[in-house]
mmCIF file of C-alpha atoms and ligand atoms in Angstrom:
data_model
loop_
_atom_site.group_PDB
_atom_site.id
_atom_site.type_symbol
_atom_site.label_atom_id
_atom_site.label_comp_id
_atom_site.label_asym_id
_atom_site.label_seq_id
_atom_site.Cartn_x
_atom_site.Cartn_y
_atom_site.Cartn_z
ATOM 1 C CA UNK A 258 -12.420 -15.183 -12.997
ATOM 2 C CA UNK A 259 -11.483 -12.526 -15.678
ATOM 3 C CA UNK A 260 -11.700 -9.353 -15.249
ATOM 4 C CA UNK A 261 -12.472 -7.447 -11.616
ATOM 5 C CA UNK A 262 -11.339 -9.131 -8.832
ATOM 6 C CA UNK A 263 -13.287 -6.433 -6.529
ATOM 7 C CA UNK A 264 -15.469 -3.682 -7.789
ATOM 8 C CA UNK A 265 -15.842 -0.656 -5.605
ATOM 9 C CA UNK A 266 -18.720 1.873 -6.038
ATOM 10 C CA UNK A 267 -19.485 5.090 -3.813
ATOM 11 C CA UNK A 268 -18.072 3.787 -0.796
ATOM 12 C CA UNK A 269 -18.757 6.080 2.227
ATOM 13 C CA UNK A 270 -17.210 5.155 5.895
ATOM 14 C CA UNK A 271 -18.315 7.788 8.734
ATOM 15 C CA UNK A 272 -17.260 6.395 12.257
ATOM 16 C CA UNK A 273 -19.472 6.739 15.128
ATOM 17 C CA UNK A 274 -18.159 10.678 16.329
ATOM 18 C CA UNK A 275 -18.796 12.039 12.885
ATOM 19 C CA UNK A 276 -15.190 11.156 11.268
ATOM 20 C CA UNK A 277 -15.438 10.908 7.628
ATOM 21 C CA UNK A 278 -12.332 7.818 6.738
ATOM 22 C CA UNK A 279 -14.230 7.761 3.244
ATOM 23 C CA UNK A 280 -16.296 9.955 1.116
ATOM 24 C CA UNK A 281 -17.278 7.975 -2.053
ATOM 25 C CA UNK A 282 -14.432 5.749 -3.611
ATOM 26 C CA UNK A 283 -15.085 4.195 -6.686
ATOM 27 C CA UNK A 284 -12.097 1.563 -7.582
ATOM 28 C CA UNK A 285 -12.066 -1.490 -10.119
ATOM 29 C CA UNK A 286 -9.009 -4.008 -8.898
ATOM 30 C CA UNK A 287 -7.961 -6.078 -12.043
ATOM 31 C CA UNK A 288 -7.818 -9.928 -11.313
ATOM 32 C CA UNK A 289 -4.121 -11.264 -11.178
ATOM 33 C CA UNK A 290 -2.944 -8.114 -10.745
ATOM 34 C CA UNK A 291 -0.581 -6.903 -7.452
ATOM 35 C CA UNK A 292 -2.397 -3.963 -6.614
ATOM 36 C CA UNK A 293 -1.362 -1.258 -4.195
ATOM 37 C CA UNK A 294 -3.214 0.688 -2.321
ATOM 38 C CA UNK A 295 -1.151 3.940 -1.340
ATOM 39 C CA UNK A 296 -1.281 6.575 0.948
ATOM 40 C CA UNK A 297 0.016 8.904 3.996
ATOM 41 C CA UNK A 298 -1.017 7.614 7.968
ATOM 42 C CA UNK A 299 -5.238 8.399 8.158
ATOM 43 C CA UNK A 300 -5.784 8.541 4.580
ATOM 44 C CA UNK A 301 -8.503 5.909 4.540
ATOM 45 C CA UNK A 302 -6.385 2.747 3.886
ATOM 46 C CA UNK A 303 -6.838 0.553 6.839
ATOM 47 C CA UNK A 304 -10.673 1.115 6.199
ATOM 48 C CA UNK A 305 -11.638 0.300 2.920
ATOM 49 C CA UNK A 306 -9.627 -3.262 3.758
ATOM 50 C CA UNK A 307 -11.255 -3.845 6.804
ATOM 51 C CA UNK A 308 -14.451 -3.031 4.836
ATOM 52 C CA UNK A 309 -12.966 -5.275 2.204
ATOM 53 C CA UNK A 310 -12.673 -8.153 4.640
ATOM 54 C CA UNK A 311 -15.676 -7.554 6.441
ATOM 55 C CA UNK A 312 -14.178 -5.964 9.993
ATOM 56 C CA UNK A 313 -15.950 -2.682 9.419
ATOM 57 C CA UNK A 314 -19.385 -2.488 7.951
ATOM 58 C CA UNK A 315 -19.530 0.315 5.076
ATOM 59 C CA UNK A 316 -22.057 3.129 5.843
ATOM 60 C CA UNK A 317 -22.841 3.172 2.271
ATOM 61 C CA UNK A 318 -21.662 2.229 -1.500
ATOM 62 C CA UNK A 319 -21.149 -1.298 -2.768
ATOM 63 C CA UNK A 320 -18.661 -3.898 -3.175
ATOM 64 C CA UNK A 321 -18.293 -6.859 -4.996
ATOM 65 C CA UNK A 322 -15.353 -9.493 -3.994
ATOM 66 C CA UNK A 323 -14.871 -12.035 -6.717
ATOM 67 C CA UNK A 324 -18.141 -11.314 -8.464
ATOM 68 C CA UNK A 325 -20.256 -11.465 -5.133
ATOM 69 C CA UNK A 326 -21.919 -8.440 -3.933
ATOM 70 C CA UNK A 327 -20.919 -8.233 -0.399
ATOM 71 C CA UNK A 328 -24.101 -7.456 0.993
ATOM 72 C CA UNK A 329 -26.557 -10.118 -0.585
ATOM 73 C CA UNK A 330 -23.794 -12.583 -0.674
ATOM 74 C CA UNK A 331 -21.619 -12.352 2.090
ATOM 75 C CA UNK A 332 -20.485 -15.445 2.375
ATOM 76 C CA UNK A 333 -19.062 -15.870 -0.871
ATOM 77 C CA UNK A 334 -17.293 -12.565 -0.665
ATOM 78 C CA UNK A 335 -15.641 -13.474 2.404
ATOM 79 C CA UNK A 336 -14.662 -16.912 1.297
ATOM 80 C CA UNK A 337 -12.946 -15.437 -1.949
ATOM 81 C CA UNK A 338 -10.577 -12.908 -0.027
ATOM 82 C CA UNK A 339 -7.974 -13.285 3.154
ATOM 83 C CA UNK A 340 -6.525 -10.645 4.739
ATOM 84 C CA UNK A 341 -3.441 -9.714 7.018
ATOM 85 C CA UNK A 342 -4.204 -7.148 9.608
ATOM 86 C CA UNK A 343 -2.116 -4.209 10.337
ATOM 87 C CA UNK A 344 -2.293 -5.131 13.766
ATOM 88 C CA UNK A 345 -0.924 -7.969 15.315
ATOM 89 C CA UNK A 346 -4.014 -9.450 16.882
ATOM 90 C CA UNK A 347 -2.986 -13.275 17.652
ATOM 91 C CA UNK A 348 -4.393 -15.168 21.258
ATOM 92 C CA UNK A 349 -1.181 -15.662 22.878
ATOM 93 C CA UNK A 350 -1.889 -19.098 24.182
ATOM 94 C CA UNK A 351 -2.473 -20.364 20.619
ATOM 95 C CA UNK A 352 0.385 -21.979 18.708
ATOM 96 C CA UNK A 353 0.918 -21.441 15.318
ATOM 97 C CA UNK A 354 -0.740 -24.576 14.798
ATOM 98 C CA UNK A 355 -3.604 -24.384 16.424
ATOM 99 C CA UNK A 356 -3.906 -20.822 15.000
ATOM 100 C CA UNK A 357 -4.042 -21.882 11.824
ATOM 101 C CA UNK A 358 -6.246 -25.309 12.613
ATOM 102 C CA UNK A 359 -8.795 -22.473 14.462
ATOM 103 C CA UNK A 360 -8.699 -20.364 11.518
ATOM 104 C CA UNK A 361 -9.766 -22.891 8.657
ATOM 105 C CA UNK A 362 -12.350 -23.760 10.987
ATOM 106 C CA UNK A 363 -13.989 -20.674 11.172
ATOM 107 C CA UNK A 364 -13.449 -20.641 7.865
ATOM 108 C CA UNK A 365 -15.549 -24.231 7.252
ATOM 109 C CA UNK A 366 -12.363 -25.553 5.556
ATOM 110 C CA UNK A 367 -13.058 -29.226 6.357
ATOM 111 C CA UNK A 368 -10.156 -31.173 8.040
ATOM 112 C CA UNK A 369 -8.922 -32.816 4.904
ATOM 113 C CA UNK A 370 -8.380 -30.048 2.524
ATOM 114 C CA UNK A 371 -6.354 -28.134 5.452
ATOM 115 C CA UNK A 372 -3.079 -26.785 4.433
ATOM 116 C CA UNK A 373 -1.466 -26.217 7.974
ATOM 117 C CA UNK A 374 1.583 -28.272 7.310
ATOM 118 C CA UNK A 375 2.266 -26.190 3.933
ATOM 119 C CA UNK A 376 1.702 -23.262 5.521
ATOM 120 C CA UNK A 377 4.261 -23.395 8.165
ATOM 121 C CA UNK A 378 6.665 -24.148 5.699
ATOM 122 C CA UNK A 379 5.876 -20.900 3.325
ATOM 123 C CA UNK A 380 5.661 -18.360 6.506
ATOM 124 C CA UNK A 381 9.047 -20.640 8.158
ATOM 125 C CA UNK A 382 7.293 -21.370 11.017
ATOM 126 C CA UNK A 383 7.630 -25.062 10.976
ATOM 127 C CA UNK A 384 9.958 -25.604 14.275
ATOM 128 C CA UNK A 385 7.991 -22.536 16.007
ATOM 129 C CA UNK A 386 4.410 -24.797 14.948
ATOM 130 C CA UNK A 387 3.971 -25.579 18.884
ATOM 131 C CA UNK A 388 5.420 -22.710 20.495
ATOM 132 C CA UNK A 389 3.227 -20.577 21.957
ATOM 133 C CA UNK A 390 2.399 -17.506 20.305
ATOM 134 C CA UNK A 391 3.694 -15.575 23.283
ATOM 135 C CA UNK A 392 6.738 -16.970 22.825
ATOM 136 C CA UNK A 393 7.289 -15.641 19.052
ATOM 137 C CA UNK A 394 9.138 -12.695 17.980
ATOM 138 C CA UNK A 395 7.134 -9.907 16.016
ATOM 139 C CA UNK A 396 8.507 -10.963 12.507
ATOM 140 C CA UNK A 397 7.243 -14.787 13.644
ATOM 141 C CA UNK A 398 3.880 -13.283 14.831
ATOM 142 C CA UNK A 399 3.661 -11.225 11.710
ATOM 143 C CA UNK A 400 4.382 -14.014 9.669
ATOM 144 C CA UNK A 401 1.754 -16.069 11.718
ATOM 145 C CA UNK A 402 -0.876 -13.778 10.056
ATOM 146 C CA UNK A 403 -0.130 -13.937 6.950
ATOM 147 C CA UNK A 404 -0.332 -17.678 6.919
ATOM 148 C CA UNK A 405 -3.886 -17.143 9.005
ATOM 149 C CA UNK A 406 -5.167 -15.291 6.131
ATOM 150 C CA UNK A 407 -4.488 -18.412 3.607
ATOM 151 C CA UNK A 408 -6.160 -21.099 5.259
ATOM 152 C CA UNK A 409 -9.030 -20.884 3.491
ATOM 153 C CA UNK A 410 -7.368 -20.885 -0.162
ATOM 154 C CA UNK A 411 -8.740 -17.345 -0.897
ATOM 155 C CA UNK A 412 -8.760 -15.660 -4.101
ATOM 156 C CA UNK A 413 -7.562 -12.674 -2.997
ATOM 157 C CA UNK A 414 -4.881 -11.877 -0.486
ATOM 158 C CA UNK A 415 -5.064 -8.730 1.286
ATOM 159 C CA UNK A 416 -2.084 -7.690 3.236
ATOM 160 C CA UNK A 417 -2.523 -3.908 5.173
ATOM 161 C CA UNK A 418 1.178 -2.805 5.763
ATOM 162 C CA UNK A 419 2.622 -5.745 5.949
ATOM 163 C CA UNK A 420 6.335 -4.459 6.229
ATOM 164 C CA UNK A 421 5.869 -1.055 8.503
ATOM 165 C CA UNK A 422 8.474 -1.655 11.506
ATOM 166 C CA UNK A 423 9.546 -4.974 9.947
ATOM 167 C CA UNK A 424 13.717 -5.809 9.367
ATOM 168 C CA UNK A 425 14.695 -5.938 6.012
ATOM 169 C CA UNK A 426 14.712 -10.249 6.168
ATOM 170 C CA UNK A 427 11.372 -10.341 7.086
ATOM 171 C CA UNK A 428 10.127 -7.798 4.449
ATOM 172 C CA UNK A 429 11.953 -10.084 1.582
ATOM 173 C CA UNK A 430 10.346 -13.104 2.769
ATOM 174 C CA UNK A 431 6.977 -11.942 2.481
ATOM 175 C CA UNK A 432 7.429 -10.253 -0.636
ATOM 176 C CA UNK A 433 9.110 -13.334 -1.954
ATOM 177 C CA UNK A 434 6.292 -15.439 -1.203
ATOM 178 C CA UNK A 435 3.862 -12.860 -1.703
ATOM 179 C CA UNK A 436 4.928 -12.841 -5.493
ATOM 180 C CA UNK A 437 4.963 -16.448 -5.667
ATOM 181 C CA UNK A 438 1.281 -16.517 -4.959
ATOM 182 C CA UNK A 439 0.858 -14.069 -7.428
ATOM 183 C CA UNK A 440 2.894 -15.735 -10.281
ATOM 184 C CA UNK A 441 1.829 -19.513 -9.432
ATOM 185 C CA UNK A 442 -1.846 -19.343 -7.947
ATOM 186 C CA UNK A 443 -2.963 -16.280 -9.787
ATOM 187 C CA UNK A 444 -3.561 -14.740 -6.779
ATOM 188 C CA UNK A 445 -5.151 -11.031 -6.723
ATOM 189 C CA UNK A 446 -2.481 -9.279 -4.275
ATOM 190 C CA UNK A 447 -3.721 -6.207 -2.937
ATOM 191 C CA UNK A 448 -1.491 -4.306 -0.547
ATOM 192 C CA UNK A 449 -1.043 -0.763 1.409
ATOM 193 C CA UNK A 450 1.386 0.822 2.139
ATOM 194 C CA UNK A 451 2.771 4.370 2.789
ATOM 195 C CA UNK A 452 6.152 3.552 1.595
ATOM 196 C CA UNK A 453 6.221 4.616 -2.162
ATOM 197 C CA UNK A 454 9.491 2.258 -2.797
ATOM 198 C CA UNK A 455 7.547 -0.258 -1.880
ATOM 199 C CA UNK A 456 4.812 -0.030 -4.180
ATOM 200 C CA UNK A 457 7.143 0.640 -7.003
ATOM 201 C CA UNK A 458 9.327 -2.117 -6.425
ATOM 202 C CA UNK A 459 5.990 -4.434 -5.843
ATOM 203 C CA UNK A 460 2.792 -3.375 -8.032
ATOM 204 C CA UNK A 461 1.421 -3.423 -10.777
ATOM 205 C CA UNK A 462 -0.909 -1.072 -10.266
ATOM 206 C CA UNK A 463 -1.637 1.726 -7.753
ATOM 207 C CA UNK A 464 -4.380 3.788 -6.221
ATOM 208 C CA UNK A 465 -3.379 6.713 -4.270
ATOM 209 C CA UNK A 466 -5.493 7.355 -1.740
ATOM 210 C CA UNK A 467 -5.476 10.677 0.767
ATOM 211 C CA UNK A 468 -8.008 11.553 3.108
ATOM 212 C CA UNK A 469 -10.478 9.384 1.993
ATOM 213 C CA UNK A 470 -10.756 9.651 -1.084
ATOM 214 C CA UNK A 471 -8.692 8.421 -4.543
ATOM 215 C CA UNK A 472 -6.809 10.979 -6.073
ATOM 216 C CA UNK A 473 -4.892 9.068 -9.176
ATOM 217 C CA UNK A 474 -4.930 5.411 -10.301
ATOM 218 C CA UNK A 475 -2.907 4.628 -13.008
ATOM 219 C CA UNK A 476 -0.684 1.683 -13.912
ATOM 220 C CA UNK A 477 2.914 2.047 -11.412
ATOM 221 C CA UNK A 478 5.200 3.207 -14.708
ATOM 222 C CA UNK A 479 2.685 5.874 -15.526
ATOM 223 C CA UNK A 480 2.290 6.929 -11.768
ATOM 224 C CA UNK A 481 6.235 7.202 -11.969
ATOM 225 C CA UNK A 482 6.377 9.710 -14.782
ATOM 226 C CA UNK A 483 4.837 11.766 -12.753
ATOM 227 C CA UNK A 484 6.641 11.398 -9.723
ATOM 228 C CA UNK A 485 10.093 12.549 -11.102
ATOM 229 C CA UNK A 486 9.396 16.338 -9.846
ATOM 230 C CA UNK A 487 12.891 17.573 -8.255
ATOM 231 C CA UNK A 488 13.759 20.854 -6.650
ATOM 232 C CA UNK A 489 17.130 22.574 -6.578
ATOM 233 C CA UNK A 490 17.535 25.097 -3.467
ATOM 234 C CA UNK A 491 20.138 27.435 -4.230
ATOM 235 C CA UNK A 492 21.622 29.778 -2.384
ATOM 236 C CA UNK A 493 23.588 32.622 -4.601
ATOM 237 C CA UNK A 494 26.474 34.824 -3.738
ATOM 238 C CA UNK A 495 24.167 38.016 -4.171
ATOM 239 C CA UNK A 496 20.350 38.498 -4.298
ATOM 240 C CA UNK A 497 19.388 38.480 -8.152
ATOM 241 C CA UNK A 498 17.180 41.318 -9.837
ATOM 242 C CA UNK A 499 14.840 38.621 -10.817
ATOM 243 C CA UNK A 500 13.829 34.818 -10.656
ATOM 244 C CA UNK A 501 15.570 33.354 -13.738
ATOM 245 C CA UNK A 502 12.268 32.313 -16.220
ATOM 246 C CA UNK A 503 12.620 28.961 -18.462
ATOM 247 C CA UNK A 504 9.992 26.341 -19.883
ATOM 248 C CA UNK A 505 9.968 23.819 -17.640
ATOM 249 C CA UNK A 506 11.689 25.395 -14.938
ATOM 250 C CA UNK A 507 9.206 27.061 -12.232
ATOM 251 C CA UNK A 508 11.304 28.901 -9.680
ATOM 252 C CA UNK A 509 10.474 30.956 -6.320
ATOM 253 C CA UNK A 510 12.585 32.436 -3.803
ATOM 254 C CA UNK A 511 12.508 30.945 -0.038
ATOM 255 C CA UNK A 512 13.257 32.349 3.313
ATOM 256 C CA UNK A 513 16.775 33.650 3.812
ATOM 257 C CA UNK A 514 17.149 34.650 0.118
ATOM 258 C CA UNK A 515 17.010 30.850 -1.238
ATOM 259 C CA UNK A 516 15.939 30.022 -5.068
ATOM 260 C CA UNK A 517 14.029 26.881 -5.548
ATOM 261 C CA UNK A 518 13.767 25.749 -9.147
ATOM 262 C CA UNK A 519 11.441 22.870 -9.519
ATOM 263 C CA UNK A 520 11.524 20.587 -12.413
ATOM 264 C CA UNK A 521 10.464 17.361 -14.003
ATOM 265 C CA UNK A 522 13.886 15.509 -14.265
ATOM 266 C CA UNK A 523 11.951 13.139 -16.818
ATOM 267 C CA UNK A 524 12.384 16.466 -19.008
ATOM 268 C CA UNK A 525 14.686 18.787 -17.833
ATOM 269 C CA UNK A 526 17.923 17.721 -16.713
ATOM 270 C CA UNK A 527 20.110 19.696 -13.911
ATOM 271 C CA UNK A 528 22.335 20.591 -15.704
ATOM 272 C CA UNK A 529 19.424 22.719 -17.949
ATOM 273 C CA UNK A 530 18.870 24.545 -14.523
ATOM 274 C CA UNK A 531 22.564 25.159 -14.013
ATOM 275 C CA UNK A 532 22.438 27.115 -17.142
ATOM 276 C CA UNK A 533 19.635 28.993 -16.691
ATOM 277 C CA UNK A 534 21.183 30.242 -13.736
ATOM 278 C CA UNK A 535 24.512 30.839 -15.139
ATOM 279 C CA UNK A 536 22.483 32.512 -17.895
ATOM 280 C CA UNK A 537 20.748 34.777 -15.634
ATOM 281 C CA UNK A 538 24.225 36.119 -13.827
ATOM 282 C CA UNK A 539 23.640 33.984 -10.712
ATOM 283 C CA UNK A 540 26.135 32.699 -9.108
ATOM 284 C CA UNK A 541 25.877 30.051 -6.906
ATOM 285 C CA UNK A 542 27.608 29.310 -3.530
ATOM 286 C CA UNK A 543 25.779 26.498 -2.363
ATOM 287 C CA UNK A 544 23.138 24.124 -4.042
ATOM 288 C CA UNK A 545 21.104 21.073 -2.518
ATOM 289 C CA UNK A 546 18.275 18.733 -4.434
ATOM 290 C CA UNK A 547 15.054 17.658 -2.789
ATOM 291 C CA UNK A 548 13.405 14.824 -4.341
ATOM 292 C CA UNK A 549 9.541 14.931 -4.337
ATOM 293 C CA UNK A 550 8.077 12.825 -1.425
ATOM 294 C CA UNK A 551 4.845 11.207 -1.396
ATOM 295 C CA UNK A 552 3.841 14.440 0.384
ATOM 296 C CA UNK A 553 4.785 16.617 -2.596
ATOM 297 C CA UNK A 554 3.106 13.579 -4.774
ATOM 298 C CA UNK A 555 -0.265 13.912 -2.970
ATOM 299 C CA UNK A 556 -0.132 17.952 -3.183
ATOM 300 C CA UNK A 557 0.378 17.867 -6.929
ATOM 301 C CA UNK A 558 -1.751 14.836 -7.759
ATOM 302 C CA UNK A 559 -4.671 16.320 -5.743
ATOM 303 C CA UNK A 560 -3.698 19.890 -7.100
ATOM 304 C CA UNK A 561 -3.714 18.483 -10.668
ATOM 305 C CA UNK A 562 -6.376 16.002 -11.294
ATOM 306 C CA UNK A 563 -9.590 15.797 -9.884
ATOM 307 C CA UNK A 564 -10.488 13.566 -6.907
ATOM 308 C CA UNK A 565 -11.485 9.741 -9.368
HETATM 309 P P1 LIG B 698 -4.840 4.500 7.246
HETATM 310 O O1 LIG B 698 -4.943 3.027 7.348
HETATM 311 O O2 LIG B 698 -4.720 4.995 5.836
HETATM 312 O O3 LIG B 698 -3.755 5.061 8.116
HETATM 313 P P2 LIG B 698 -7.387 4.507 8.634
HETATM 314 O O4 LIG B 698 -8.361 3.871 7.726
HETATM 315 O O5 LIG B 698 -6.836 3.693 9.742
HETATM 316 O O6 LIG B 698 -6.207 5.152 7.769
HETATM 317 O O7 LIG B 698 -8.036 5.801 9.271
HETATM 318 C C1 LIG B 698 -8.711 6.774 8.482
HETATM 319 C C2 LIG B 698 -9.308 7.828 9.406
HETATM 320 O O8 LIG B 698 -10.370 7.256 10.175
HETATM 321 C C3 LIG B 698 -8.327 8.392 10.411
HETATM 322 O O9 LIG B 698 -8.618 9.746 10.607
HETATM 323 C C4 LIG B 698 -8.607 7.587 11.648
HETATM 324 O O10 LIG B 698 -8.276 8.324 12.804
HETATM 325 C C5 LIG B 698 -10.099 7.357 11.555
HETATM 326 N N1 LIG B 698 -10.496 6.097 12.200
HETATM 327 C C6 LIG B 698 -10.018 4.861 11.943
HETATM 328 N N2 LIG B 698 -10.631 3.915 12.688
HETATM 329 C C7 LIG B 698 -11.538 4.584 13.431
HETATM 330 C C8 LIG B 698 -12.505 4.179 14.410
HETATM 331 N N3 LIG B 698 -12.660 2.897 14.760
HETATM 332 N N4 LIG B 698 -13.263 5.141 14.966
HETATM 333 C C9 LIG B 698 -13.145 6.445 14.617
HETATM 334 N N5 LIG B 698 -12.250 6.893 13.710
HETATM 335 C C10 LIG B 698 -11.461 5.984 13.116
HETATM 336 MG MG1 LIG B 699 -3.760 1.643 8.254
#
C-alpha cells in the first residue's frame, strides 16, 4: 500500500453526558511511517485509537484503515490494524498462550498460519507461555498485549502509551522490537504518548493533539525547531528602570521583582541575553533556565497556528 495508511476526516467523539473528546480531526498517517500521536492526559488520544480500532464508535467523520472505509468495510479495516490498549485488560486465568491462541481466533487467523510460538519469543514470554496471567508481572502483562495485538499479522500496529509507568528495560524492549517491525515488515507504527522524549527519540512524524483537536503536524525535526523556546528567570541586585528590549529576546517581569527573558535558543544563544542585560546596567545575583515543556509547547502551538 503506498501512500495513507489511515485517512482521517471530521472526526467528532461526544460521550454519552455531553463531553466533547473530539471536535473534527482531520489527519493523513503516511504508510511505513512511525507516527506519534502526542498530547497532555484528556487531550483526545486514547479516543481517536479506540475509534481507530473499533472500541468506540465515532459520532461522526470518516476513517479509512488501509484503504477501507471503516464503516462500509469494517472488516477489512479491522483486519489491517492491531492495537495495544492503554489498559491492561487480560482474563487472568488465560496463559499467554492461550491468550494469544484466543486472540487469532477471534481474529479468523486459521490454526496454521498462527504465529504464537514467534510471538512469545519477540514479547520474551516463552518460559511464562503457561503461566497464568495472574501470575505475570505488569511489564509481562504489558508485553502480553502487545503480542495480542499481532496475531493477526496487521498492517498497522497501534500501541496507546505503551511505556507510561513502565521500567526503563521494558520500555527498550518494546521500542526495540517496535522498530524492528517497522524497519523489516513495513509496519505503519502509530503511537501516543505524553512524553515528548519519547516521540522525539521514536517518530517520524507527529500530531499534537490537545483537547480534542490537532494543533500542529509536522515532520519530528521541524516540530523540534520549534520547541527550542527557553526562559532565563533572573533575579537582579536592584529593580531596573526598564525591561531590557532586544530582537529575539521578549522579556517580562514576575512576582517578587523576577525578569524572564524568553528566547529561541535555535537563534539566540544565552550568552546574547547575558549581554543584553549587562548592556542594560542589570546586574544579576541569581539566574535559573526553564526549558519549554510540552505545556509551554501546546500554549504556543495553539497560540500560533490555527487548530489543522
Ligand atoms: P487521552 O487518552 O489523551 O488522555 P481520552 O481520549 O482518554 O484522552 O479522553 C478524552 C476526554 O474524554 C477526557 O476528558 C476524558 O475524561 C473523556 N472520556 C474518555 N472516555 C470517556 C467515556 N467513556 N465517557 C465519557 N468521557 C470520556
Ligand atoms: Mg489515553
Amino acid at each position: 500500500m503506498t501512500g495513507d495508511a489511515i485517512r482521517i476526516e471530521g472526526l467528532r467523539k461526544t460521550y454519552a453526558g455531553g463531553k466533547e473528546a473530539l471536535k473534527g480531526v482531520d489527519l493523513s498517517i503516511p504508510t511505513g511511517s512511525i507516527f506519534g500521536l502526542l498530547g497532555p492526559n484528556g487531550a483526545g488520544k486514547s479516543t481517536l485509537i479506540n475509534i481507530l480500532a473499533g472500541l468506540v464508535l465515532k459520532t461522526s467523520g470518516k476513517v479509512d484503515i488501509w484503504g477501507w472505509d471503516q464503516d462500509r468495510n469494517p472488516r477489512q479495516s479491522r483486519a489491517a490494524i492491531g492495537v495495544m490498549p492503554q489498559e491492561l485488560n487480560l482474563d487472568p486465568f488465560f496463559t499467554p498462550r492461550g491468550a494469544l491462541e484466543v486472540q487469532a481466533g477471534l481474529y479468523g487467523v486459521p490454526k496454521a498460519e498462527r504465529r504464537s510460538d514467534e510471538i512469545l519469543r519477540m514479547i520474551g514470554l516463552e518460559d511464562k507461555a503457561d503461566a497464568y496471567a495472574r501470575t505475570l508481572s505488569g511489564g509481562m502483562r504489558r508485553r502480553l498485549l502487545l503480542g495480542k495485538a499481532l496475531v493477526h499479522h496487521p498492517h498497522i500496529l497501534v500501541l496507546d502509551e505503551p511505556t507510561a509507568g513502565v521500567d526503563i528495560e521494558l520500555r527498550q524492549m518494546l521500542w526495540k522490537n517496535v522498530r524492528k517491525l517497522n524497519r523489516e515488515r513495513g509496519m505503519t507504527i502509530i503511537l501516543t504518548t505524553h512524553y515528548l522524549e519519547e516521540a522525539e527519540e521514536m517518530c517520524d512524524e507527529i500530531a499534537i493533539i490537545n483537547q480534542g483537536a490537532v494543533v500542529a503536524r509536522d515532520s519530528t525535526s521541524n516540530l523540534l525547531g520549534q520547541l527550542d523556546a527557553k526562559t532565563m528567570v533572573i533575579t537582579p541586585e536592584a529593580p531596573p528602570m526598564e525591561l531590557p528590549q532586544a530582537a529575539g529576546i521578549s522579556s517580562e517581569m514576575r512576582d517578587g521583582g523576577l525578569i524572564a527573558l524568553s528566547y529561541n535558543a535555535g537563534e539566540t544563544s544565552a550568552e546574547d541575553v547575558l549581554a543584553l542585560l549587562h548592556g542594560a546596567g542589570i546586574r544579576i545575583r541569581d539566574v535559573r533556565t526553564e526549558q519549554a515543556d510540552l505545556e509551554d509547547v501546546f500554549l504556543e502551538l495553539t497560540r500560533s497556528r490555527p487548530a489543522a
